[in-house]
PDB file of C-alpha atoms in Angstrom:
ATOM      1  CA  UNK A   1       0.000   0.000   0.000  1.00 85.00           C
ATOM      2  CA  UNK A   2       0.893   3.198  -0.998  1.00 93.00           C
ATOM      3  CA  UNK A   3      -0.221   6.335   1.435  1.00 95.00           C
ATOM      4  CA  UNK A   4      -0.622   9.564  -0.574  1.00 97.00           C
ATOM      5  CA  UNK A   5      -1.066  13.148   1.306  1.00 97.00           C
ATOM      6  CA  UNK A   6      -2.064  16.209  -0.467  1.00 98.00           C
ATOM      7  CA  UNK A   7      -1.903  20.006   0.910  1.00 97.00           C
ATOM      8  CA  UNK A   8      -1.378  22.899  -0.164  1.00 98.00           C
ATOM      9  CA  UNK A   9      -5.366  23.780  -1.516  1.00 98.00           C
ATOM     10  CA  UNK A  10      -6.991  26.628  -0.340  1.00 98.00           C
ATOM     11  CA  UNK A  11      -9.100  29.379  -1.712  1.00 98.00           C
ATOM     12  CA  UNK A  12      -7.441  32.181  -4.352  1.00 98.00           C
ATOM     13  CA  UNK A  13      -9.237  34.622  -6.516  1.00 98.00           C
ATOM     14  CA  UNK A  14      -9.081  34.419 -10.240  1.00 98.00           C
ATOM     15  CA  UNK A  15      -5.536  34.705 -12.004  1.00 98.00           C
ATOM     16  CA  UNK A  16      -3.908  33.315  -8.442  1.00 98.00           C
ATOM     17  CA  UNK A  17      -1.668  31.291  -7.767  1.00 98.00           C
ATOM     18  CA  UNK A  18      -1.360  27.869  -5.772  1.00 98.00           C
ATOM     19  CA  UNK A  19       1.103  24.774  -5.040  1.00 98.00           C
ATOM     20  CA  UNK A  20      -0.163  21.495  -4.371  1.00 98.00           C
ATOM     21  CA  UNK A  21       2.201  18.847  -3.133  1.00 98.00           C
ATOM     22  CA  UNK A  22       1.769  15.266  -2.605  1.00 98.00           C
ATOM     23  CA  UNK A  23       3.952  13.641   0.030  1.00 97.00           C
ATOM     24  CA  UNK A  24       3.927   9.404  -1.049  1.00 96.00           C
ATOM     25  CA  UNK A  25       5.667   6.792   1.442  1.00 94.00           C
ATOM     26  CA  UNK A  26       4.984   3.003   2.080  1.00 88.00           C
ATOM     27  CA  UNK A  27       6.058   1.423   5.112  1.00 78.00           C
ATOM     28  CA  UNK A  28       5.550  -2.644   4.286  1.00 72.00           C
ATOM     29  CA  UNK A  29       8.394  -2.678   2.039  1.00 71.00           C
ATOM     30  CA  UNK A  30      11.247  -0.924   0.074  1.00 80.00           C
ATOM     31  CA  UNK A  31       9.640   2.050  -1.738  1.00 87.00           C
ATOM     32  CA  UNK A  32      10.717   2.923  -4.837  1.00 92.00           C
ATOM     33  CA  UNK A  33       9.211   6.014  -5.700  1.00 94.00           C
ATOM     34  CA  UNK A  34      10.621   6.533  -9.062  1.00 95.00           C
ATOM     35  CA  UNK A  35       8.712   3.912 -10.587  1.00 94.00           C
ATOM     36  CA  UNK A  36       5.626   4.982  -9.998  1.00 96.00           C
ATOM     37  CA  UNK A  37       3.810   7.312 -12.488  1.00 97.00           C
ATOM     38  CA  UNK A  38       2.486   9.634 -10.743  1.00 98.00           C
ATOM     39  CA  UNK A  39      -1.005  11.888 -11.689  1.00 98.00           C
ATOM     40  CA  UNK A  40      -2.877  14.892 -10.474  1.00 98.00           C
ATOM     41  CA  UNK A  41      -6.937  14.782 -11.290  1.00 98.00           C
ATOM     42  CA  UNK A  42      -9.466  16.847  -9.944  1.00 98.00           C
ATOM     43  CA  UNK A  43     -13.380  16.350  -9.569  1.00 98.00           C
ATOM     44  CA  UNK A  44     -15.903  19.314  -9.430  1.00 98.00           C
ATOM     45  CA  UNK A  45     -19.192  19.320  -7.679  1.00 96.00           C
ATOM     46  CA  UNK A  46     -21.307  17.464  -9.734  1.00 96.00           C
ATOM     47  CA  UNK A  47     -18.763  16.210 -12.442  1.00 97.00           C
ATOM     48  CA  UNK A  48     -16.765  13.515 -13.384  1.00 97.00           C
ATOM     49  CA  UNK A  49     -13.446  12.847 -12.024  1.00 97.00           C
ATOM     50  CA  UNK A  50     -10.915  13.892 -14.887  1.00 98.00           C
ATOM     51  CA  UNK A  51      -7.122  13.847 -15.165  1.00 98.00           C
ATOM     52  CA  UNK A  52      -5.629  17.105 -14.856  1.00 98.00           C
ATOM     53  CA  UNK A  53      -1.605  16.062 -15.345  1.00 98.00           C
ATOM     54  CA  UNK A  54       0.522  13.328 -15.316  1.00 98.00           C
ATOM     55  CA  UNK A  55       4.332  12.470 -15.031  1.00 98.00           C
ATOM     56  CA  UNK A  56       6.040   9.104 -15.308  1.00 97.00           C
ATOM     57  CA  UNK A  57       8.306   7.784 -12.961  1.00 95.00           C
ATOM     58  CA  UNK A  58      11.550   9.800 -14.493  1.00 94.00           C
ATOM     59  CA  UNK A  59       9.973  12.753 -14.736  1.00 95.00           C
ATOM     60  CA  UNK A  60      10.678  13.264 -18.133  1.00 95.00           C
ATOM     61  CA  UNK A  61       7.700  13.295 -20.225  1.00 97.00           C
ATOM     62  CA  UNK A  62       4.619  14.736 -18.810  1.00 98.00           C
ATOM     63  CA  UNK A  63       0.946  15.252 -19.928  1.00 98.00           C
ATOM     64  CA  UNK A  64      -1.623  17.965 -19.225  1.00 98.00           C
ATOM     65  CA  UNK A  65      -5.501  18.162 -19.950  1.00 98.00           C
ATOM     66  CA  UNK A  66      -5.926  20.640 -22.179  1.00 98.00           C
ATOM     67  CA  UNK A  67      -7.686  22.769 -20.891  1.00 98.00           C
ATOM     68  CA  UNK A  68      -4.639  23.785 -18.135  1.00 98.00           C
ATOM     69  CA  UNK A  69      -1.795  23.469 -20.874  1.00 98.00           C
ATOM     70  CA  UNK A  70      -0.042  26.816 -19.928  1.00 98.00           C
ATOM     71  CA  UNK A  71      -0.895  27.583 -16.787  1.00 98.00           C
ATOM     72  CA  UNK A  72      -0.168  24.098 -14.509  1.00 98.00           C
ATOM     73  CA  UNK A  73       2.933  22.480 -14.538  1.00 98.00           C
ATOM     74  CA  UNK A  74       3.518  18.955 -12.707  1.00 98.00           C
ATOM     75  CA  UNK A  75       6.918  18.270 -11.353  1.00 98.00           C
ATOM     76  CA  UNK A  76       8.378  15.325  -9.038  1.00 98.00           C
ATOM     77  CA  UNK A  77      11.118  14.888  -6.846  1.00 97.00           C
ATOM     78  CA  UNK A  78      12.471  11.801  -6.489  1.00 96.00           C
ATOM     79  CA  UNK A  79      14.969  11.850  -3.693  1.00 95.00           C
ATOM     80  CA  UNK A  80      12.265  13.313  -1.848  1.00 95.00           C
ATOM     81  CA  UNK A  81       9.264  10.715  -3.059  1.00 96.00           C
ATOM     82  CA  UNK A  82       7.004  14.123  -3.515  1.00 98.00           C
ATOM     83  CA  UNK A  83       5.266  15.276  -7.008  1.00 98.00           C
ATOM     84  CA  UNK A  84       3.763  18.777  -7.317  1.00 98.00           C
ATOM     85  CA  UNK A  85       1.418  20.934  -9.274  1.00 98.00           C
ATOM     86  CA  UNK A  86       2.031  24.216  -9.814  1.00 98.00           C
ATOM     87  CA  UNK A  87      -1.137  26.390 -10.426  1.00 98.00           C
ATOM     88  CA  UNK A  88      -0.937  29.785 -11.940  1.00 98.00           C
ATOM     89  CA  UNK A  89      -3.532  32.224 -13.544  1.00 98.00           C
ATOM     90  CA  UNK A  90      -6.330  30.429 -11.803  1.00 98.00           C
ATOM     91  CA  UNK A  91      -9.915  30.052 -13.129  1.00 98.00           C
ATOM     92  CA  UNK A  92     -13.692  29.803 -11.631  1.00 98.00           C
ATOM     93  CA  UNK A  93     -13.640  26.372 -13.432  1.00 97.00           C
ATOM     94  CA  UNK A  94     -10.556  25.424 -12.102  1.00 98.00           C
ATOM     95  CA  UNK A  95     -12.222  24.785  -8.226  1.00 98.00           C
ATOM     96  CA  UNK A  96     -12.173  21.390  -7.505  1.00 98.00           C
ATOM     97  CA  UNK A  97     -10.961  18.814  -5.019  1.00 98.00           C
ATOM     98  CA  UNK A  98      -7.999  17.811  -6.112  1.00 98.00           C
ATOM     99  CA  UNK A  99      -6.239  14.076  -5.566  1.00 98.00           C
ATOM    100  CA  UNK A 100      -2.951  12.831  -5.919  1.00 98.00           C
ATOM    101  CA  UNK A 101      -2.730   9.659  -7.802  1.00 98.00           C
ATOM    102  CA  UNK A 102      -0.168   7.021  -8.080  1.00 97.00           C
ATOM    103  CA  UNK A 103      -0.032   3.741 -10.194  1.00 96.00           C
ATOM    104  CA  UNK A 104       1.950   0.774  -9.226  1.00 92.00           C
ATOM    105  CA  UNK A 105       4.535  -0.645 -11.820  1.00 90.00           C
ATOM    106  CA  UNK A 106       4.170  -4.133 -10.896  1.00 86.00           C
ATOM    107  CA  UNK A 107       0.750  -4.125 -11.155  1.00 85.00           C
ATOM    108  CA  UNK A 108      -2.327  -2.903 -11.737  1.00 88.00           C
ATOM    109  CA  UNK A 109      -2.990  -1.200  -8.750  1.00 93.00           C
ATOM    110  CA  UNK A 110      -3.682   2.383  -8.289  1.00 96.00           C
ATOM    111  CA  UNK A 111      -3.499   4.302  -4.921  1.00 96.00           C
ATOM    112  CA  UNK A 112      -5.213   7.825  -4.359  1.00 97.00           C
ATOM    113  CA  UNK A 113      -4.558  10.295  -1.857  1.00 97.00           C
ATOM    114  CA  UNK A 114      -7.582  12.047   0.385  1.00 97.00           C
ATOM    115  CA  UNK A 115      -7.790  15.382  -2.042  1.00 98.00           C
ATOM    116  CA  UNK A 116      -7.168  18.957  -1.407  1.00 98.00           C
ATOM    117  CA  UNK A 117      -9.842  21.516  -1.907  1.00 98.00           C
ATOM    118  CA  UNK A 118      -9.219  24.082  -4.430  1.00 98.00           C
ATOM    119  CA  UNK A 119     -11.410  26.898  -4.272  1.00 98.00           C
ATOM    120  CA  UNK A 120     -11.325  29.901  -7.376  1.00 98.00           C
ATOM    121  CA  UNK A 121     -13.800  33.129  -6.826  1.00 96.00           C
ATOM    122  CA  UNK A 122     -14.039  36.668  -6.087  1.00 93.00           C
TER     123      UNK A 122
END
């Protein structure tokens, strides 16, 4: 099992900024952080949950939902075992709780953190 903590969420006004963080350990056995791709998704009141960014286990190659292409960017540390999202130029739309997401390489299993609440209005 993989425990994932987000923080970091809060309430900003449009065109803010925020930094989410999510801390990842396991205590049952050796933890090798860098294998695990590691997402960001978000779910609105009322809508699906949707994938907001990912980054694989390197770090090297990342994906964004379009719809934040510009204004997030996802970043990991490995020697830490923390991935981030950086949130600039806010939006209404972007409020959301937002969870932390890794998947297992040697399987199929995927492990979620609790969320964050991210909150955009004036």
């Amino acid at each position: 099992q993989v425990v994932l903590v987000e923080s970091g969420g809060g309430s900003v006004q449009p065109g803010g900024s925020l930094r989410l963080s999510c801390a990842a350990s396991r205590a049952a056995s050796r933890f090798t952080f860098s294998l695990y791709n590691m997402s960001w998704y978000r779910q609105a009141s009322g809508k699906e949950r949707e994938l907001v960014a990912k980054i694989i286990g390197a770090g090297n190659v990342k994906h964004y939902v379009d719809s934040v292409k510009g204004r997030f960017t996802i970043s990991r540390d490995n020697t830490k075992n923390m991935v981030y999202l950086q949130m600039s130029s806010l939006k209404p739309e972007d409020t959301a709780v937002y969870f932390c997401q890794a998947q297992s390489p040697y399987g199929s299993s995927q492990y979620w953190g609790q969320g964050t609440q991210v909150t955009v209005s004036s």
